[in-house]
Amino acid sequence: MLTVIGEALVDVLSGGISAPRSFVGGSPLNVAVGLAKLDHPVTLIGRWGRDDYGAMIEHALTTHDVRYVGGPDELATSTARGILDPVGAATYTFDIHWDLPELPADTSALADARLVHTGSLATLLEPGAHKVRKLIEAARPHATISYDPNIRPSLITDHAAAVVNVESFVRLSDVVRASDSDLEWLYPHRSAADTATAWLDMGPAMVVATYGSGGPLGLVKAGSARTNAPVVDVADTVGAGDSFMAAMISAMEVRGLLGSEQREKLHALNPATLTEILDYAAKAAAITVSRPGANPPTRSEIH
């Protein structure tokens, strides 16, 4: 069992003269769907509303065979309204409602998980963020922890507090992925690569910085790897990092690197295997950006 904790929302994307289009999204949901499309049993712990957008989310999860814990409540479904620029990158405004019901530590989606992934708004916005941290702390003794901060600056009012919060999740994690723009927003005084190095020293086995079309940089204790991003015609970049994250987790799963009993093996990962993992994840992200919305690939599409 692989488990993802975090927000599910609907992206409403506009660009040019076309009418807005709605896509089910949210970074954690995208990772969960990405894992399911790569043939892994996965559960999403999250929330959404009892409304039309919430029905879209439930339909998407059911279609892709993603199980869920939490689900609909009386608040509205969160939305992210994005304006696409000429190269397909989106600028968002958010209407977010984030919280989680209190879950017992022996919830099967947590107790049986070899990996628990979280990130983005779910780890930064209260009242839900501290509950997510408690769930991660409860899962760490038996599960690999992965994390993607996926920063949304427009929702952050206290930069220093955000840095402290992000670093607390980095220290709890075995695998961290962040975009170069996230890393440079968090630490504008140094390069993304320098921050990735600093994060590796905080305890994770692997830290990956992604540079869009510039390809990913991965760091492990034994060294580093840099791979190229495949060249594709870009429809938009929505969900690219989430597809990368899901494929990276998948590549680790098929190599027997997930679960707390594999933590020592993960910390001993060599740069050659890291390169294979990054190549696979970069292919997944490239497929995603070649089509509209957060639409991660299947295993057969990557191969």
PDB file of N, CA and C in Angstrom, residues 211-260:
ATOM      1  N   TYR A 211      14.329  21.242 -12.636  1.00  0.00           N
ATOM      2  CA  TYR A 211      14.561  22.514 -13.325  1.00  0.00           C
ATOM      3  C   TYR A 211      13.730  22.613 -14.599  1.00  0.00           C
ATOM      4  N   GLY A 212      12.542  22.062 -14.613  1.00  0.00           N
ATOM      5  CA  GLY A 212      11.700  22.119 -15.796  1.00  0.00           C
ATOM      6  C   GLY A 212      12.391  21.481 -16.984  1.00  0.00           C
ATOM      7  N   SER A 213      12.470  22.218 -18.088  1.00  0.00           N
ATOM      8  CA  SER A 213      13.108  21.691 -19.296  1.00  0.00           C
ATOM      9  C   SER A 213      14.608  21.495 -19.111  1.00  0.00           C
ATOM     10  N   GLY A 214      15.172  22.014 -17.999  1.00  0.00           N
ATOM     11  CA  GLY A 214      16.592  21.834 -17.716  1.00  0.00           C
ATOM     12  C   GLY A 214      16.932  20.493 -17.103  1.00  0.00           C
ATOM     13  N   GLY A 215      15.901  19.696 -16.777  1.00  0.00           N
ATOM     14  CA  GLY A 215      16.143  18.372 -16.229  1.00  0.00           C
ATOM     15  C   GLY A 215      16.378  18.386 -14.733  1.00  0.00           C
ATOM     16  N   PRO A 216      16.310  17.215 -14.106  1.00  0.00           N
ATOM     17  CA  PRO A 216      16.458  17.124 -12.646  1.00  0.00           C
ATOM     18  C   PRO A 216      17.897  16.927 -12.193  1.00  0.00           C
ATOM     19  N   LEU A 217      18.151  17.390 -10.973  1.00  0.00           N
ATOM     20  CA  LEU A 217      19.395  17.144 -10.258  1.00  0.00           C
ATOM     21  C   LEU A 217      19.053  16.343  -9.017  1.00  0.00           C
ATOM     22  N   GLY A 218      19.690  15.191  -8.851  1.00  0.00           N
ATOM     23  CA  GLY A 218      19.447  14.363  -7.682  1.00  0.00           C
ATOM     24  C   GLY A 218      20.686  14.237  -6.830  1.00  0.00           C
ATOM     25  N   LEU A 219      20.490  14.258  -5.521  1.00  0.00           N
ATOM     26  CA  LEU A 219      21.590  14.129  -4.571  1.00  0.00           C
ATOM     27  C   LEU A 219      21.312  12.982  -3.614  1.00  0.00           C
ATOM     28  N   VAL A 220      22.320  12.130  -3.420  1.00  0.00           N
ATOM     29  CA  VAL A 220      22.293  11.092  -2.396  1.00  0.00           C
ATOM     30  C   VAL A 220      23.633  11.150  -1.657  1.00  0.00           C
ATOM     31  N   LYS A 221      23.742  10.384  -0.588  1.00  0.00           N
ATOM     32  CA  LYS A 221      24.972  10.447   0.204  1.00  0.00           C
ATOM     33  C   LYS A 221      26.203  10.068  -0.622  1.00  0.00           C
ATOM     34  N   ALA A 222      26.030   9.158  -1.599  1.00  0.00           N
ATOM     35  CA  ALA A 222      27.164   8.659  -2.384  1.00  0.00           C
ATOM     36  C   ALA A 222      27.534   9.550  -3.561  1.00  0.00           C
ATOM     37  N   GLY A 223      26.742  10.603  -3.821  1.00  0.00           N
ATOM     38  CA  GLY A 223      27.069  11.485  -4.938  1.00  0.00           C
ATOM     39  C   GLY A 223      25.828  12.119  -5.538  1.00  0.00           C
ATOM     40  N   SER A 224      25.908  12.493  -6.790  1.00  0.00           N
ATOM     41  CA  SER A 224      24.810  13.207  -7.441  1.00  0.00           C
ATOM     42  C   SER A 224      24.621  12.682  -8.860  1.00  0.00           C
ATOM     43  N   ALA A 225      23.485  13.067  -9.454  1.00  0.00           N
ATOM     44  CA  ALA A 225      23.189  12.720 -10.839  1.00  0.00           C
ATOM     45  C   ALA A 225      22.396  13.856 -11.461  1.00  0.00           C
ATOM     46  N   ARG A 226      22.664  14.142 -12.722  1.00  0.00           N
ATOM     47  CA  ARG A 226      21.919  15.158 -13.468  1.00  0.00           C
ATOM     48  C   ARG A 226      21.505  14.552 -14.793  1.00  0.00           C
ATOM     49  N   THR A 227      20.246  14.583 -15.102  1.00  0.00           N
ATOM     50  CA  THR A 227      19.755  14.004 -16.347  1.00  0.00           C
ATOM     51  C   THR A 227      19.024  15.064 -17.155  1.00  0.00           C
ATOM     52  N   ASN A 228      18.791  14.755 -18.419  1.00  0.00           N
ATOM     53  CA  ASN A 228      18.123  15.681 -19.326  1.00  0.00           C
ATOM     54  C   ASN A 228      16.618  15.444 -19.316  1.00  0.00           C
ATOM     55  N   ALA A 229      15.872  16.507 -19.546  1.00  0.00           N
ATOM     56  CA  ALA A 229      14.434  16.378 -19.742  1.00  0.00           C
ATOM     57  C   ALA A 229      14.166  16.128 -21.221  1.00  0.00           C
ATOM     58  N   PRO A 230      13.336  15.135 -21.559  1.00  0.00           N
ATOM     59  CA  PRO A 230      13.009  14.908 -22.971  1.00  0.00           C
ATOM     60  C   PRO A 230      12.390  16.149 -23.602  1.00  0.00           C
ATOM     61  N   VAL A 231      12.677  16.372 -24.859  1.00  0.00           N
ATOM     62  CA  VAL A 231      12.150  17.524 -25.590  1.00  0.00           C
ATOM     63  C   VAL A 231      10.777  17.158 -26.152  1.00  0.00           C
ATOM     64  N   VAL A 232       9.763  17.942 -25.784  1.00  0.00           N
ATOM     65  CA  VAL A 232       8.394  17.701 -26.262  1.00  0.00           C
ATOM     66  C   VAL A 232       7.736  19.040 -26.575  1.00  0.00           C
ATOM     67  N   ASP A 233       6.633  18.984 -27.331  1.00  0.00           N
ATOM     68  CA  ASP A 233       5.790  20.165 -27.525  1.00  0.00           C
ATOM     69  C   ASP A 233       4.913  20.322 -26.285  1.00  0.00           C
ATOM     70  N   VAL A 234       4.980  21.485 -25.645  1.00  0.00           N
ATOM     71  CA  VAL A 234       4.324  21.693 -24.357  1.00  0.00           C
ATOM     72  C   VAL A 234       2.900  22.206 -24.559  1.00  0.00           C
ATOM     73  N   ALA A 235       1.922  21.473 -23.990  1.00  0.00           N
ATOM     74  CA  ALA A 235       0.546  21.962 -23.939  1.00  0.00           C
ATOM     75  C   ALA A 235       0.387  22.894 -22.748  1.00  0.00           C
ATOM     76  N   ASP A 236       0.778  22.416 -21.562  1.00  0.00           N
ATOM     77  CA  ASP A 236       0.914  23.246 -20.369  1.00  0.00           C
ATOM     78  C   ASP A 236       1.766  22.453 -19.378  1.00  0.00           C
ATOM     79  N   THR A 237       2.195  23.117 -18.323  1.00  0.00           N
ATOM     80  CA  THR A 237       3.086  22.462 -17.362  1.00  0.00           C
ATOM     81  C   THR A 237       2.359  22.012 -16.094  1.00  0.00           C
ATOM     82  N   VAL A 238       1.039  22.050 -16.102  1.00  0.00           N
ATOM     83  CA  VAL A 238       0.253  21.697 -14.926  1.00  0.00           C
ATOM     84  C   VAL A 238       0.479  20.222 -14.589  1.00  0.00           C
ATOM     85  N   GLY A 239       0.862  19.958 -13.355  1.00  0.00           N
ATOM     86  CA  GLY A 239       1.021  18.590 -12.888  1.00  0.00           C
ATOM     87  C   GLY A 239       2.321  17.916 -13.255  1.00  0.00           C
ATOM     88  N   ALA A 240       3.244  18.639 -13.886  1.00  0.00           N
ATOM     89  CA  ALA A 240       4.494  18.008 -14.312  1.00  0.00           C
ATOM     90  C   ALA A 240       5.299  17.501 -13.120  1.00  0.00           C
ATOM     91  N   GLY A 241       5.440  18.348 -12.103  1.00  0.00           N
ATOM     92  CA  GLY A 241       6.197  17.938 -10.926  1.00  0.00           C
ATOM     93  C   GLY A 241       5.550  16.786 -10.181  1.00  0.00           C
ATOM     94  N   ASP A 242       4.214  16.749 -10.180  1.00  0.00           N
ATOM     95  CA  ASP A 242       3.503  15.660  -9.509  1.00  0.00           C
ATOM     96  C   ASP A 242       3.694  14.341 -10.262  1.00  0.00           C
ATOM     97  N   SER A 243       3.668  14.393 -11.593  1.00  0.00           N
ATOM     98  CA  SER A 243       3.947  13.186 -12.377  1.00  0.00           C
ATOM     99  C   SER A 243       5.367  12.714 -12.145  1.00  0.00           C
ATOM    100  N   PHE A 244       6.302  13.669 -12.056  1.00  0.00           N
ATOM    101  CA  PHE A 244       7.694  13.323 -11.759  1.00  0.00           C
ATOM    102  C   PHE A 244       7.775  12.616 -10.406  1.00  0.00           C
ATOM    103  N   MET A 245       7.100  13.172  -9.407  1.00  0.00           N
ATOM    104  CA  MET A 245       7.140  12.601  -8.065  1.00  0.00           C
ATOM    105  C   MET A 245       6.569  11.192  -8.059  1.00  0.00           C
ATOM    106  N   ALA A 246       5.405  10.999  -8.700  1.00  0.00           N
ATOM    107  CA  ALA A 246       4.781   9.686  -8.721  1.00  0.00           C
ATOM    108  C   ALA A 246       5.679   8.660  -9.412  1.00  0.00           C
ATOM    109  N   ALA A 247       6.272   9.046 -10.527  1.00  0.00           N
ATOM    110  CA  ALA A 247       7.136   8.114 -11.255  1.00  0.00           C
ATOM    111  C   ALA A 247       8.408   7.814 -10.473  1.00  0.00           C
ATOM    112  N   MET A 248       8.921   8.793  -9.752  1.00  0.00           N
ATOM    113  CA  MET A 248      10.101   8.563  -8.926  1.00  0.00           C
ATOM    114  C   MET A 248       9.786   7.560  -7.815  1.00  0.00           C
ATOM    115  N   ILE A 249       8.633   7.726  -7.160  1.00  0.00           N
ATOM    116  CA  ILE A 249       8.215   6.768  -6.135  1.00  0.00           C
ATOM    117  C   ILE A 249       8.056   5.379  -6.746  1.00  0.00           C
ATOM    118  N   SER A 250       7.411   5.317  -7.912  1.00  0.00           N
ATOM    119  CA  SER A 250       7.212   4.038  -8.590  1.00  0.00           C
ATOM    120  C   SER A 250       8.538   3.358  -8.897  1.00  0.00           C
ATOM    121  N   ALA A 251       9.499   4.124  -9.392  1.00  0.00           N
ATOM    122  CA  ALA A 251      10.809   3.561  -9.722  1.00  0.00           C
ATOM    123  C   ALA A 251      11.513   3.027  -8.474  1.00  0.00           C
ATOM    124  N   MET A 252      11.315   3.683  -7.346  1.00  0.00           N
ATOM    125  CA  MET A 252      11.889   3.186  -6.103  1.00  0.00           C
ATOM    126  C   MET A 252      11.171   1.931  -5.631  1.00  0.00           C
ATOM    127  N   GLU A 253       9.854   1.892  -5.797  1.00  0.00           N
ATOM    128  CA  GLU A 253       9.077   0.722  -5.394  1.00  0.00           C
ATOM    129  C   GLU A 253       9.514  -0.523  -6.161  1.00  0.00           C
ATOM    130  N   VAL A 254       9.644  -0.425  -7.473  1.00  0.00           N
ATOM    131  CA  VAL A 254       9.999  -1.610  -8.260  1.00  0.00           C
ATOM    132  C   VAL A 254      11.431  -2.056  -7.977  1.00  0.00           C
ATOM    133  N   ARG A 255      12.253  -1.192  -7.403  1.00  0.00           N
ATOM    134  CA  ARG A 255      13.626  -1.551  -7.016  1.00  0.00           C
ATOM    135  C   ARG A 255      13.724  -2.001  -5.564  1.00  0.00           C
ATOM    136  N   GLY A 256      12.585  -2.143  -4.896  1.00  0.00           N
ATOM    137  CA  GLY A 256      12.593  -2.641  -3.527  1.00  0.00           C
ATOM    138  C   GLY A 256      13.196  -1.677  -2.531  1.00  0.00           C
ATOM    139  N   LEU A 257      12.930  -0.366  -2.727  1.00  0.00           N
ATOM    140  CA  LEU A 257      13.557   0.639  -1.876  1.00  0.00           C
ATOM    141  C   LEU A 257      12.599   1.270  -0.870  1.00  0.00           C
ATOM    142  N   LEU A 258      11.332   0.814  -0.854  1.00  0.00           N
ATOM    143  CA  LEU A 258      10.353   1.448   0.019  1.00  0.00           C
ATOM    144  C   LEU A 258      10.066   0.608   1.253  1.00  0.00           C
ATOM    145  N   GLY A 259       9.666   1.281   2.321  1.00  0.00           N
ATOM    146  CA  GLY A 259       9.424   0.669   3.614  1.00  0.00           C
ATOM    147  C   GLY A 259      10.580   0.967   4.551  1.00  0.00           C
ATOM    148  N   SER A 260      10.274   1.126   5.831  1.00  0.00           N
ATOM    149  CA  SER A 260      11.314   1.525   6.774  1.00  0.00           C
ATOM    150  C   SER A 260      12.450   0.511   6.849  1.00  0.00           C
TER     151      SER A 260
END
